[in-house]
Every structure is written in structure tokens, then in C-alpha cells.
Amino acid sequence: MLANRAARTSIVRSFSSRRLASTDAKVVVIGAGAGGLTAASQLRKALSKSRKTLAKEDFVIIDPAEYHYYQPGWTLVGSGLMDKKDTRRPLASLIPEGTTHIPEAVKSFAPEKNEITLANGDQIKYEYLIVASGIQINWSAVKGLQEALVDSHSGVSSIYSYTTADKAQQDIEALRSGKAIFTQPSTPVKCAGAPQKVMWQAWDLYQRTDRSKTVKIEFWTGMPTMFSVPKYSEVLNALRIQRDIAGQFGHNLVAIDSANRKATFKKTDGTEVTEEYTLLHVTPPQGPADYIKASPLADAAGWVDVDAATLQHKKYPNVFSLGDASSLPTSKTAAAITAQAPVLVRNLVDVMNGKKDLVAKYDGYTSCPLLTGKGQLLLAEFKYGLEPKESFSTFLDQGKPQRAFYYLKTSLFPWAYFEHMLQGRWRTAETASTRLVVPELQAQSGMQNALTGLSTLAADGVFDAGTMETNSLFLFPTMQRSSLSLPRWTELAIERSGICPLELSFSNLGSESALEVVRSLLCASHRSSLAGRIERLEIGLAGQSYLPLLAALQEATAPLSNSLRSIVFYHTGYFTVHETLPLETLETLQAAQKLNTLTLGRIQWSSPTGYILPSVTSLSIDLGHNHEALLLHSLSAFPNLIHLTLECTDHVKLTDSWEPIPSCTLPHLRTIRFDPRICHYSLHKLHTPPVLDTIVAKGFTRLSPRFLEMLPSRPSYSTLRLEHFVPLGSGAVKTTARDNDNDNSMFSSYKSLEMLKMEWTTHFQAGIRGFIECLVHHPEIVNLELYECAINDEYLHPLVFDATLLPQLKRLHLHNCTNVTRDQLDKIHRTRPTLEIEYTRY
């Protein structure tokens, strides 16, 4: 889990002088919190799926923060269940790829001119705007609060900031006797249940440590009830009474006298009351950001004025908002983002396409996982009208605390937040995709705890089950039974998810009975709630053949033909199966006219006989034991490819092909990713059009004439990306003796480019020579990307003093190239001041 995960750091530095006074962008996102990053990630995926792409400078995220915080985790920090360092990551490490981050604050909006003014005076014009700036915490609204929080002896704390969340845990743990007051204001707050979550955890601690008779807990809230939803409020109030916790409703904290340990509250009738405390946990008043409140985007209350269903601004149709900054009349939680983001993205894409009638609707879904003690959690889920909308009510009573839900909050959600939600892969709205995932049970320790807590959902001991989102079921076959079947509650959950698109993923299927489960599901799809909904199918086999599944696909052609967009077939790494699969066996896929993405792994193809899949535009192949002549034979089956990936997970270094290599024409290819270790001779026979603009070479040791020769004929591309380039020689960044000549310096052998060309031979050029020679041969490169390459400053040194090297270069991106120093990048920038340099590292 997060506590065991190595800390990750990131440094991003832009040396570009392009953004000085003003700039234009297609899409601008205000805020890089949960809402902004989730919406940005999902929008990038949606645009890519619809075959639309935005240049990096056209997709802008504006946020001045240095770090991104998992704020729901601060409740766990205050309860002693999480290290606060695990709730923070460098913001630069989370910015979605293909977007530009501007680390500035927003000063004002001019939506009538589609313009934003930043705090530094810069102006940015946009075509579409997403406002996800969050909620403003008004610490100064409570007199004496700020001074009390910095005083380690005040007894005052709050889980509503990174700097004070651990102080709450320290104060709670240190209290041995006296009165502990927990407050909540009447204003909207981040997660309305958080103020009492930490209270319940404190009560549980005092019960377990024999302090229940010496510590008196009280809950002072500006709200009229324990919770806004009557169903859950009644449960929580009954719990409060049962646990002998005094409740003062309609009381707002307005002042703190920390020297005398006194807190002043204002009642709804305007009168004030002062109460002594030993420990005071404060939830500060919160509201819309000042610059939002003062803008034309705001409603009377100061929130971004959007339609409650479509999330589109009521006055400016190219403006959308989600999360805490929006006027959406629902609880402000991270869970709400998972339901809002898919709606926003779907509607924004429709607006981009010129549509006026927006079909995606948000029903107000939000969730508040209320910790009520160690091993207990009340999972409140509801929608507009304070009406419960529960995900597990078919199996568990959500009207009372459940141990299973506790592990979701403490173990699963923190991991899922960073690894899925912010990556645009966690959705909970009816408009989003549902995923039914059946992997082998191999969970990390924290994940295992979460799944153990959900073992009550097992059906006859066949499945351990976990749920990460409202419409996503993750089923883990124990593989201990001789026969498997989908339990009834799974079918109910699929039916409950409505008409949204569905993704099915099965991995490590290693028995005939496991295969039968998948076959039964696919074959029954035409007469079930799956009909016309399966968009993505992923199947991983462990020692089994694809052929039975292909037969099932053929039987399921009718229900799949109108929905299936992506297929992934692969053999797992635990088995050395290299199945010979004639491409003709995929003939059933011709009926899937919307199929555009195909991934085939560890398959040794036989040559096709004129068979084609014209709808496939993205193809990824794990070559297995294929030789290259067969590869090009196979590619001819996909004439409309736009993106091609060639890999070999077995690390098999193929020998020279013994067959004549045919020519292959892919007239629409734009991006090719390949491994130079295995593609020796074939790619130069791949005829491509001028639209080919990106080459990605991954996992190799040298750049050589052979490397250049195997690039597609007449190469002319704007982006060269090298991944895991580890130069040959003694050490990661050392070159051979041939490279060093008579000097021990790494770069003593560097000569003019003309001399290098004269010395060029048919032998491999390891180290610096091969690297530079590759760049010499491609002056058209505009973007050079180096990912986890074992190079040092000397490899980039020619960029400093040789203006003829990459004359059109506009962007240099280095990711985790640990031996390249910032000083070297500074030198390059001084020589080429217009060059945008981005440097990130773990």
C-alpha cells in the first residue's frame, strides 16, 4: 500500500520563453486537485478514443500548488491510521501526459472574451474552460484559530490541512482526561462527514485504552442534525446517544481563547455561548474562492453557476465545472468527482463536436464513508434530493456500520485514488464504463486486507470479491473448485448498472472450467443485459488456447458487433505458450465494425490469405517467436493502421530472417513503437506516408547504421522517443575504448559532425557516437524524448555548441535520466533560449 510505496519525487522545469504575456489554448483546466486532474485525464482519453488529439500547448492546467494532496486521507492521518507523507505527491508527477502545467494562480476571468488573467499578469485565451478550483478554507473566520493551530500546547487541531492533520492525532492520543470538543460549521465543507469521522475514531481509542470514564466527548455543530440524509442521520444520532456523546446543534464556532482553553459559539438566534475545552478539534468555515466569487462565472452564493445535470455553465456554453467549486447541490466529496467527471467529459466532447443537446446527466451521486470506530464504517451513498443510492444494498445493510467497508476506506481507496481515479480510470456514473474484472488473486498486502473484508460477498466459496467503484466489480476466482460459475449477485450487479458501456477483463485463466465461465458469459450476452454494451474485451490465458474463446466470439458476434471497440488477447508470463494462431481464425471480428483497437500477445501467427480488418486503427503485437518476414505478412491484414506497437516480452533476440522480406504499405500510419533488439531488417520494407510523425524505440543498447536502416522508408517525423537506452560498454554511461581515443574524458572523442559522417562505417557505433549519428541523420526532429536512458551530460553536450544538430528542435523531454545534471540543461537553454526543456525524475 501507500505506506510501503517508495516516495516519488519529480522536478519539472520549463526553460521556454513562449509564455510571457499571452497565449492561446484549446482547453484550460483551472485547478489540479481531484476534480481537475480526473477531468483532464478522462478528457485526454476521450479525445484520443474519438481520434482527436490536442497538442500539449493546447491543453493547459493552471494551479500554483507544488504538491497534490489526497485529502480524504487526512481523516486517517488524524486517526493514526495513515502517515501524512503518503497523502502528498509532487503535483508535477501527476500532471497528465500531453498537457501543459502553468504553476500560477488565477486572478480573474473574462468569459465574454474567453480569457483568463493570472496573478503574474499573463493572459490566456481558451476555447473551452473547466473550472475545478476547489473550495476555500476560511481559517480567519474563527478568531484566534490560526494562532492556536501553530501553538503546540493549545490543544487545538484540525484535519483540514496537511500541516495540522498529524497534530490532531497527537492531541487525541495525548489526552488523558477532560473535555474533547469536535466542531462542524453550518457552511458547506469538504466531506460533510469528516468532522465526526475523527470524533468517532477518538471515541474508539479512548474505549480501547480505558479512558472512556476520564474523557468526555462532545459534538458541537452548526447543522440541525448529525447528517443531511435522514436515513444516515438517524443511525448516527442513535450511535451518538448510545456512546454518550453530547450533541449541541445549531452552534457555530466563532472564536477561540487558547490561553484560557475557551471556545465561543454563535447560536442560530444570534446569541453566543462560551465553553471550556481540554481538546478542541476544529472544522473551519469554508466557501467559494474569492476570485471565483468576484467573477462573472459565479452565482449569487459565489459558486460556478452550472446546470445540475449537465455541468455546463448556465450562461457560457463553453464553460464547465465540477467538484467543490461548482454550484452542484450535492455533498462536496472526492467520490462525487468520480460520477461528475464522466458526465462533464461526455458533454464537453459533444459541445466540441457542435452538439447542443447534451445527453449525459449527473444525478447528484456522492458518497461519504463514515468511520465510526476501528473496523467499522457506515457507507453513505446518496443523490439529489438526499435520496440514498447504494451500491451494496443487495448484499449488505448500508444502514449500519460494516467491517467490510472499513477496509475500502483504509486500504483500497487511497491506492485507487492515485492509481486509477487521477489517471482517468475510475468512474461511477451511469454514463461511464462498467468493468467486470476477473484476475488471479494476487493482491498487495493492503489490497488483501480490503478483499478479506469483502469476503462476505463470496458465493459458495468460489469467489472473493472486491468493489472499487459503483459500477465496477472485481472478481477473484480462487481456482480451487473444479467448476466455476458467475454467482447471481454478479448478474444482479451487471443488470443494476443500467445501459452504460461495459468492459470485461479476464486474466490467468488456467483451466477448462475457468474458460467455460467466460464462454458462458459471452455466449449468453445476446439474451442478457450485456447485449450491445461490451466495448472492451480483455482475455489472458495461462496455458490454454485462444481457439475455444474465438469460437465463443463467433457465437456472440451479433450482440458484440454493434459495441465492441477493443480486444486484448495475451498469454500470461507464467507460461511459455507460443500458440500458432492463423489470422483467419479472427474472421468473426469482421462483424465488429466498430473495432478499432487490437492487442495480440505471445501469438505466433501463420500468414494470412488476403484477410483484412479494415476497422482496426491501433495494433499492438507481442512478437513471441515470430520472425520478421511473417510479421510484415501479418501487418498486411490491417491496412488502416494509425498506431503500431511491436514488442517482445520474452526478450528473444531474433536472428536474421531466412525468408525474403515482403514490402508492406500502411498509408495511414502516424506512430510506431518498437524494440530495436528484435526488429532487425523488416521495418525498412514498411512503406509509410508523410503522416508518420512519431517513432518510439524502446529497450536497446546502441544506435547504429542498422538502427537507421530499419526505420521506415524515407523517414521524416517530428518526434523521436527513446526509452530505456543503455549504451554498451563498461558501466551504464561509459563508451568503448574506440570511442575514447587517447583521452580519458567521456567526450574527448567527439569530433565535428562532418568528420563523424566521414568516419561512418557499417559497424555498430556504441555510446555517444551512435547517439549523435542518429540525430545527425534526422534534422527534421522537432520533439526529442528520452525516457529512463542511461546517458550523461556528454550525450547532450553537442546541443550546446553545434547549431547544425537538430536545427528544428523545439522540445526536449528527459524523464528519469538520472545522470543528466541541471547544469547541463542550463547550458543548453542559454545556447537555445527558445527550446522548451522538461526534466522529470523519480
mmCIF file of N, CA and C in Angstrom, residues 200-260:
data_model
loop_
_atom_site.group_PDB
_atom_site.id
_atom_site.type_symbol
_atom_site.label_atom_id
_atom_site.label_comp_id
_atom_site.label_asym_id
_atom_site.label_seq_id
_atom_site.Cartn_x
_atom_site.Cartn_y
_atom_site.Cartn_z
ATOM 1 N N TRP A 200 -15.402 9.926 16.021
ATOM 2 C CA TRP A 200 -15.693 8.521 16.299
ATOM 3 C C TRP A 200 -14.412 7.723 16.538
ATOM 4 N N GLN A 201 -13.365 8.036 15.786
ATOM 5 C CA GLN A 201 -12.100 7.316 15.973
ATOM 6 C C GLN A 201 -11.488 7.640 17.332
ATOM 7 N N ALA A 202 -11.619 8.892 17.763
ATOM 8 C CA ALA A 202 -11.121 9.264 19.089
ATOM 9 C C ALA A 202 -11.905 8.525 20.178
ATOM 10 N N TRP A 203 -13.233 8.469 20.021
ATOM 11 C CA TRP A 203 -14.046 7.736 20.996
ATOM 12 C C TRP A 203 -13.608 6.276 21.080
ATOM 13 N N ASP A 204 -13.358 5.654 19.929
ATOM 14 C CA ASP A 204 -12.945 4.253 19.913
ATOM 15 C C ASP A 204 -11.599 4.078 20.613
ATOM 16 N N LEU A 205 -10.670 5.017 20.371
ATOM 17 C CA LEU A 205 -9.353 4.945 21.020
ATOM 18 C C LEU A 205 -9.500 5.010 22.534
ATOM 19 N N TYR A 206 -10.327 5.931 23.026
ATOM 20 C CA TYR A 206 -10.484 6.086 24.468
ATOM 21 C C TYR A 206 -11.182 4.869 25.077
ATOM 22 N N GLN A 207 -12.047 4.214 24.310
ATOM 23 C CA GLN A 207 -12.671 2.993 24.805
ATOM 24 C C GLN A 207 -11.649 1.871 24.934
ATOM 25 N N ARG A 208 -10.773 1.758 23.952
ATOM 26 C CA ARG A 208 -9.804 0.668 23.940
ATOM 27 C C ARG A 208 -8.659 0.874 24.924
ATOM 28 N N THR A 209 -8.468 2.119 25.398
ATOM 29 C CA THR A 209 -7.344 2.427 26.299
ATOM 30 C C THR A 209 -7.814 2.852 27.689
ATOM 31 N N ASP A 210 -9.042 2.456 28.038
ATOM 32 C CA ASP A 210 -9.580 2.695 29.389
ATOM 33 C C ASP A 210 -9.606 4.171 29.759
ATOM 34 N N ARG A 211 -9.942 5.015 28.789
ATOM 35 C CA ARG A 211 -10.075 6.445 29.090
ATOM 36 C C ARG A 211 -11.515 6.929 28.922
ATOM 37 N N SER A 212 -12.447 6.015 28.723
ATOM 38 C CA SER A 212 -13.828 6.425 28.469
ATOM 39 C C SER A 212 -14.462 7.132 29.657
ATOM 40 N N LYS A 213 -13.987 6.832 30.875
ATOM 41 C CA LYS A 213 -14.565 7.466 32.051
ATOM 42 C C LYS A 213 -13.891 8.790 32.406
ATOM 43 N N THR A 214 -12.714 9.033 31.856
ATOM 44 C CA THR A 214 -11.990 10.266 32.196
ATOM 45 C C THR A 214 -12.057 11.312 31.086
ATOM 46 N N VAL A 215 -12.443 10.891 29.878
ATOM 47 C CA VAL A 215 -12.538 11.823 28.757
ATOM 48 C C VAL A 215 -13.996 11.929 28.328
ATOM 49 N N LYS A 216 -14.514 13.145 28.276
ATOM 50 C CA LYS A 216 -15.880 13.403 27.854
ATOM 51 C C LYS A 216 -15.855 14.015 26.455
ATOM 52 N N ILE A 217 -16.547 13.378 25.494
ATOM 53 C CA ILE A 217 -16.561 13.852 24.104
ATOM 54 C C ILE A 217 -17.887 14.563 23.831
ATOM 55 N N GLU A 218 -17.787 15.707 23.133
ATOM 56 C CA GLU A 218 -18.973 16.466 22.749
ATOM 57 C C GLU A 218 -18.867 16.871 21.288
ATOM 58 N N PHE A 219 -20.021 16.919 20.620
ATOM 59 C CA PHE A 219 -20.084 17.295 19.195
ATOM 60 C C PHE A 219 -20.891 18.583 19.071
ATOM 61 N N TRP A 220 -20.209 19.668 18.665
ATOM 62 C CA TRP A 220 -20.838 20.970 18.509
ATOM 63 C C TRP A 220 -20.886 21.289 17.013
ATOM 64 N N THR A 221 -22.087 21.404 16.492
ATOM 65 C CA THR A 221 -22.240 21.594 15.056
ATOM 66 C C THR A 221 -23.225 22.708 14.733
ATOM 67 N N GLY A 222 -22.944 23.407 13.648
ATOM 68 C CA GLY A 222 -23.863 24.438 13.180
ATOM 69 C C GLY A 222 -25.035 23.868 12.426
ATOM 70 N N MET A 223 -25.005 22.569 12.144
ATOM 71 C CA MET A 223 -26.077 21.903 11.409
ATOM 72 C C MET A 223 -27.205 21.511 12.371
ATOM 73 N N PRO A 224 -28.422 21.317 11.837
ATOM 74 C CA PRO A 224 -29.532 20.944 12.709
ATOM 75 C C PRO A 224 -29.563 19.452 13.055
ATOM 76 N N THR A 225 -28.835 18.631 12.298
ATOM 77 C CA THR A 225 -28.844 17.182 12.514
ATOM 78 C C THR A 225 -27.425 16.641 12.375
ATOM 79 N N MET A 226 -27.260 15.355 12.642
ATOM 80 C CA MET A 226 -25.955 14.731 12.532
ATOM 81 C C MET A 226 -25.486 14.633 11.082
ATOM 82 N N PHE A 227 -26.433 14.454 10.143
ATOM 83 C CA PHE A 227 -26.083 14.286 8.735
ATOM 84 C C PHE A 227 -27.270 14.750 7.908
ATOM 85 N N SER A 228 -26.982 15.168 6.671
ATOM 86 C CA SER A 228 -28.040 15.764 5.860
ATOM 87 C C SER A 228 -29.054 14.745 5.360
ATOM 88 N N VAL A 229 -28.632 13.497 5.151
ATOM 89 C CA VAL A 229 -29.531 12.462 4.649
ATOM 90 C C VAL A 229 -30.223 11.810 5.852
ATOM 91 N N PRO A 230 -31.554 11.876 5.909
ATOM 92 C CA PRO A 230 -32.260 11.389 7.100
ATOM 93 C C PRO A 230 -31.928 9.949 7.472
ATOM 94 N N LYS A 231 -31.816 9.062 6.482
ATOM 95 C CA LYS A 231 -31.547 7.653 6.796
ATOM 96 C C LYS A 231 -30.280 7.497 7.615
ATOM 97 N N TYR A 232 -29.205 8.149 7.167
ATOM 98 C CA TYR A 232 -27.915 8.012 7.852
ATOM 99 C C TYR A 232 -27.864 8.873 9.110
ATOM 100 N N SER A 233 -28.563 9.992 9.099
ATOM 101 C CA SER A 233 -28.576 10.859 10.271
ATOM 102 C C SER A 233 -29.183 10.146 11.471
ATOM 103 N N GLU A 234 -30.244 9.399 11.224
ATOM 104 C CA GLU A 234 -30.885 8.668 12.324
ATOM 105 C C GLU A 234 -29.933 7.623 12.905
ATOM 106 N N VAL A 235 -29.190 6.942 12.040
ATOM 107 C CA VAL A 235 -28.248 5.924 12.513
ATOM 108 C C VAL A 235 -27.143 6.576 13.340
ATOM 109 N N LEU A 236 -26.605 7.687 12.842
ATOM 110 C CA LEU A 236 -25.503 8.358 13.533
ATOM 111 C C LEU A 236 -25.952 8.986 14.843
ATOM 112 N N ASN A 237 -27.151 9.517 14.869
ATOM 113 C CA ASN A 237 -27.640 10.119 16.111
ATOM 114 C C ASN A 237 -27.886 9.052 17.167
ATOM 115 N N ALA A 238 -28.417 7.910 16.726
ATOM 116 C CA ALA A 238 -28.605 6.806 17.668
ATOM 117 C C ALA A 238 -27.262 6.327 18.211
ATOM 118 N N LEU A 239 -26.251 6.319 17.352
ATOM 119 C CA LEU A 239 -24.910 5.922 17.773
ATOM 120 C C LEU A 239 -24.345 6.936 18.770
ATOM 121 N N ARG A 240 -24.600 8.212 18.515
ATOM 122 C CA ARG A 240 -24.123 9.266 19.421
ATOM 123 C C ARG A 240 -24.725 9.098 20.815
ATOM 124 N N ILE A 241 -26.024 8.840 20.851
ATOM 125 C CA ILE A 241 -26.701 8.672 22.140
ATOM 126 C C ILE A 241 -26.203 7.416 22.841
ATOM 127 N N GLN A 242 -26.057 6.349 22.076
ATOM 128 C CA GLN A 242 -25.588 5.083 22.645
ATOM 129 C C GLN A 242 -24.202 5.236 23.256
ATOM 130 N N ARG A 243 -23.368 6.039 22.632
ATOM 131 C CA ARG A 243 -21.983 6.211 23.084
ATOM 132 C C ARG A 243 -21.821 7.373 24.064
ATOM 133 N N ASP A 244 -22.945 7.954 24.475
ATOM 134 C CA ASP A 244 -22.936 9.010 25.492
ATOM 135 C C ASP A 244 -22.087 10.212 25.056
ATOM 136 N N ILE A 245 -22.295 10.639 23.804
ATOM 137 C CA ILE A 245 -21.623 11.828 23.279
ATOM 138 C C ILE A 245 -22.647 12.949 23.217
ATOM 139 N N ALA A 246 -22.392 14.023 23.961
ATOM 140 C CA ALA A 246 -23.323 15.145 23.980
ATOM 141 C C ALA A 246 -23.332 15.831 22.619
ATOM 142 N N GLY A 247 -24.518 16.252 22.180
ATOM 143 C CA GLY A 247 -24.648 16.931 20.898
ATOM 144 C C GLY A 247 -25.242 18.306 21.056
ATOM 145 N N GLN A 248 -24.568 19.308 20.514
ATOM 146 C CA GLN A 248 -25.064 20.682 20.522
ATOM 147 C C GLN A 248 -25.265 21.104 19.077
ATOM 148 N N PHE A 249 -26.517 21.233 18.650
ATOM 149 C CA PHE A 249 -26.836 21.540 17.259
ATOM 150 C C PHE A 249 -27.146 23.027 17.106
ATOM 151 N N GLY A 250 -26.883 23.546 15.904
ATOM 152 C CA GLY A 250 -27.123 24.960 15.646
ATOM 153 C C GLY A 250 -26.126 25.868 16.330
ATOM 154 N N HIS A 251 -24.911 25.385 16.585
ATOM 155 C CA HIS A 251 -23.853 26.167 17.233
ATOM 156 C C HIS A 251 -22.634 26.263 16.308
ATOM 157 N N ASN A 252 -22.296 27.468 15.896
ATOM 158 C CA ASN A 252 -21.136 27.709 15.032
ATOM 159 C C ASN A 252 -19.983 28.290 15.841
ATOM 160 N N LEU A 253 -18.816 27.692 15.736
ATOM 161 C CA LEU A 253 -17.621 28.200 16.416
ATOM 162 C C LEU A 253 -17.209 29.523 15.785
ATOM 163 N N VAL A 254 -17.035 30.571 16.622
ATOM 164 C CA VAL A 254 -16.667 31.893 16.086
ATOM 165 C C VAL A 254 -15.375 32.440 16.688
ATOM 166 N N ALA A 255 -14.943 31.913 17.858
ATOM 167 C CA ALA A 255 -13.723 32.443 18.471
ATOM 168 C C ALA A 255 -13.106 31.406 19.401
ATOM 169 N N ILE A 256 -11.760 31.511 19.527
ATOM 170 C CA ILE A 256 -11.013 30.609 20.413
ATOM 171 C C ILE A 256 -10.079 31.447 21.283
ATOM 172 N N ASP A 257 -10.123 31.211 22.576
ATOM 173 C CA ASP A 257 -9.171 31.789 23.520
ATOM 174 C C ASP A 257 -8.298 30.632 23.997
ATOM 175 N N SER A 258 -7.240 30.374 23.243
ATOM 176 C CA SER A 258 -6.429 29.186 23.523
ATOM 177 C C SER A 258 -5.666 29.313 24.831
ATOM 178 N N ALA A 259 -5.361 30.552 25.261
ATOM 179 C CA ALA A 259 -4.622 30.730 26.510
ATOM 180 C C ALA A 259 -5.433 30.237 27.693
ATOM 181 N N ASN A 260 -6.765 30.416 27.615
ATOM 182 C CA ASN A 260 -7.637 30.002 28.706
ATOM 183 C C ASN A 260 -8.469 28.771 28.363
#
